[in-house]
XYZ file of C-alpha atoms in Angstrom:
186
model
C 0.000 0.000 0.000
C 1.281 3.446 -0.854
C 2.443 5.756 1.914
C 0.065 8.491 0.825
C -2.848 6.563 2.373
C -0.919 6.198 5.646
C -0.182 9.935 5.589
C -3.841 10.651 4.957
C -4.895 8.483 7.909
C -2.432 10.373 10.106
C -3.878 13.720 8.961
C -7.466 12.643 9.567
C -6.838 11.085 12.988
C -4.678 14.015 14.104
C -7.216 16.601 12.909
C -10.081 14.884 14.719
C -8.346 13.558 17.842
C -5.001 15.349 18.096
C -1.418 14.431 17.294
C -1.087 12.582 20.608
C -3.861 10.182 19.576
C -1.955 9.347 16.390
C 1.264 8.824 18.352
C -0.591 6.535 20.766
C -1.954 4.501 17.843
C 1.544 4.124 16.406
C 2.920 3.046 19.794
C 0.121 0.542 20.392
C 0.444 -0.817 16.844
C 4.204 -1.205 17.251
C 4.993 0.474 13.930
C 7.490 3.215 13.130
C 5.022 5.684 11.652
C 7.650 7.028 9.256
C 5.713 6.880 5.984
C 6.706 8.721 2.847
C 3.960 9.395 0.335
C 5.898 7.690 -2.454
C 6.908 4.708 -0.331
C 5.256 1.303 -0.429
C 4.332 -0.457 2.780
C 3.042 -3.874 3.637
C -0.724 -4.302 3.702
C -0.350 -6.036 7.079
C 1.051 -2.814 8.557
C -2.002 -0.950 7.267
C -4.322 -3.540 8.789
C -2.445 -3.304 12.103
C -2.940 0.470 12.125
C -6.611 0.133 11.216
C -7.156 -2.483 13.931
C -5.360 -0.362 16.527
C -7.138 2.850 15.508
C -10.466 1.014 15.572
C -9.900 -0.141 19.136
C -8.535 3.222 20.252
C -11.476 5.141 18.764
C -14.089 2.526 19.747
C -15.131 1.840 16.163
C -15.400 -1.385 14.208
C -13.055 -1.819 11.252
C -15.847 -0.900 8.863
C -16.890 2.137 10.886
C -13.302 3.369 11.063
C -12.714 2.940 7.326
C -16.002 4.659 6.469
C -15.266 7.560 8.856
C -11.756 7.844 7.471
C -13.049 7.999 3.892
C -15.600 10.660 4.749
C -13.101 12.824 6.610
C -10.275 12.323 4.106
C -11.983 13.979 1.167
C -11.245 17.619 2.157
C -7.606 16.645 2.749
C -7.471 15.007 -0.688
C -9.061 18.065 -2.304
C -6.385 20.311 -0.789
C -3.499 17.980 -1.628
C -4.666 17.024 -5.135
C -6.943 19.790 -6.454
C -6.407 18.575 -10.016
C -8.475 15.472 -9.184
C -11.483 17.700 -8.531
C -11.096 20.106 -11.441
C -13.826 19.950 -14.045
C -16.268 18.116 -11.800
C -19.521 19.785 -10.856
C -20.901 16.921 -8.793
C -19.879 13.832 -6.906
C -21.493 11.781 -9.674
C -19.074 13.086 -12.325
C -16.237 12.786 -9.810
C -17.040 9.093 -9.200
C -17.338 8.479 -12.937
C -13.783 9.757 -13.350
C -12.129 7.786 -10.583
C -10.765 4.939 -12.724
C -9.858 6.861 -15.861
C -8.624 10.086 -14.327
C -7.796 9.757 -10.643
C -6.468 6.200 -10.577
C -4.589 6.847 -13.826
C -2.876 9.816 -12.152
C -2.242 7.752 -9.020
C -0.449 5.176 -11.175
C 1.695 7.948 -12.709
C 2.600 9.381 -9.312
C 2.900 6.102 -7.416
C 4.310 3.304 -9.555
C 2.977 -0.062 -8.517
C -0.109 1.289 -6.751
C -2.850 -1.351 -6.485
C -5.917 0.831 -6.851
C -9.409 -0.561 -6.514
C -11.533 -0.743 -9.634
C -14.951 0.857 -9.838
C -17.494 0.015 -12.506
C -20.499 2.299 -12.730
C -23.737 1.783 -14.595
C -26.798 3.973 -14.632
C -29.884 2.807 -12.777
C -33.235 4.383 -11.967
C -33.807 8.159 -11.770
C -30.227 9.292 -12.127
C -28.666 6.834 -9.695
C -25.787 4.474 -10.325
C -24.837 0.964 -9.383
C -21.149 0.900 -8.575
C -19.277 -2.394 -8.458
C -16.194 -2.194 -6.253
C -13.326 -4.619 -6.736
C -10.192 -4.603 -4.587
C -7.808 -7.186 -3.270
C -7.829 -5.293 0.045
C -11.564 -5.648 0.699
C -12.075 -2.113 1.974
C -15.579 -1.486 0.692
C -16.340 0.575 3.815
C -13.547 2.944 2.768
C -15.061 3.189 -0.720
C -18.383 4.076 0.888
C -16.728 6.716 3.047
C -14.897 8.216 0.077
C -18.182 8.325 -1.857
C -19.991 10.024 1.016
C -17.047 12.379 1.505
C -17.120 13.293 -2.181
C -20.832 14.110 -1.887
C -20.058 16.398 1.046
C -17.215 17.998 -0.904
C -19.715 18.888 -3.634
C -22.378 19.930 -1.074
C -24.708 17.104 -2.075
C -26.912 14.642 -0.278
C -26.766 11.070 -1.527
C -28.391 7.784 -0.682
C -26.062 4.812 -0.390
C -27.091 1.170 -0.268
C -24.519 -1.596 0.053
C -26.528 -4.015 -2.089
C -23.947 -6.835 -2.212
C -20.717 -7.447 -0.328
C -17.870 -9.927 -0.444
C -17.776 -9.776 3.363
C -21.276 -11.313 3.323
C -20.356 -14.008 0.815
C -21.360 -12.208 -2.381
C -19.046 -12.453 -5.383
C -18.541 -8.673 -5.491
C -19.379 -5.482 -3.643
C -22.114 -3.474 -5.317
C -23.350 -0.097 -4.137
C -26.526 1.680 -5.237
C -25.980 5.412 -5.056
C -28.707 7.984 -5.551
C -28.839 11.733 -5.725
C -32.278 12.730 -4.382
C -32.010 16.238 -5.849
C -31.405 14.766 -9.317
C -34.236 12.306 -8.828
C -36.605 15.111 -7.804
C -35.579 17.196 -10.826
C -36.134 14.201 -13.130
C -39.659 13.771 -11.754
C -40.622 17.445 -12.231
C-alpha cells in the first residue's frame, strides 16, 4: 500500500483527535510511523494500524474505514486539487475515478494497487457501482463516496446491495442523488 494513504490516515486522525492520539496509535500498533507518500508499505502494517485505531477510537473496522473515507476527502481536495477540477458533482467525480484519478495515481505512485470501480446507470439518475479490490475495503469506498458528496455539497443515498464480506461475489453499491431524482420527476 502506498504511503500516501498512511499519511492521509495520520492527517485525519490528528485533525479529529489530536497528534497525541496518532502517536498513541503508532505506539500501540508497534509500527514506526515514518511513511513517505511515495513509499510502499506492507498491507499487514495498514491492517495493524486500522485495527489499533479502531480499538482506540471505539469503532469497528468498517466504521473506522467509512469515517476515514468521509473525513479524508477535504484533505485530498487540498493535496490534489487537479483530481477535482472539471467536476460539478460527486457523480461526475465518481465516474472519473478509474480513468482520471487512478490513472494519475499510477503515474505518481508506480505499482499502486488501486481498486476498480465500474459504474452503470440505474433508476432516476442513480448508479450501481461495483467495487473490486484485493484489500476488501468497501467501507472505505463508501466513506470516500460520502465524503465526495459532502465535498460537492450534495446529499446522496447509499445502499450496500452486495458485499464480499457477506459471501457475495462482489461489492455493489446503489448510489442515488435525491435532488437529481426530484428534478427528473418534475
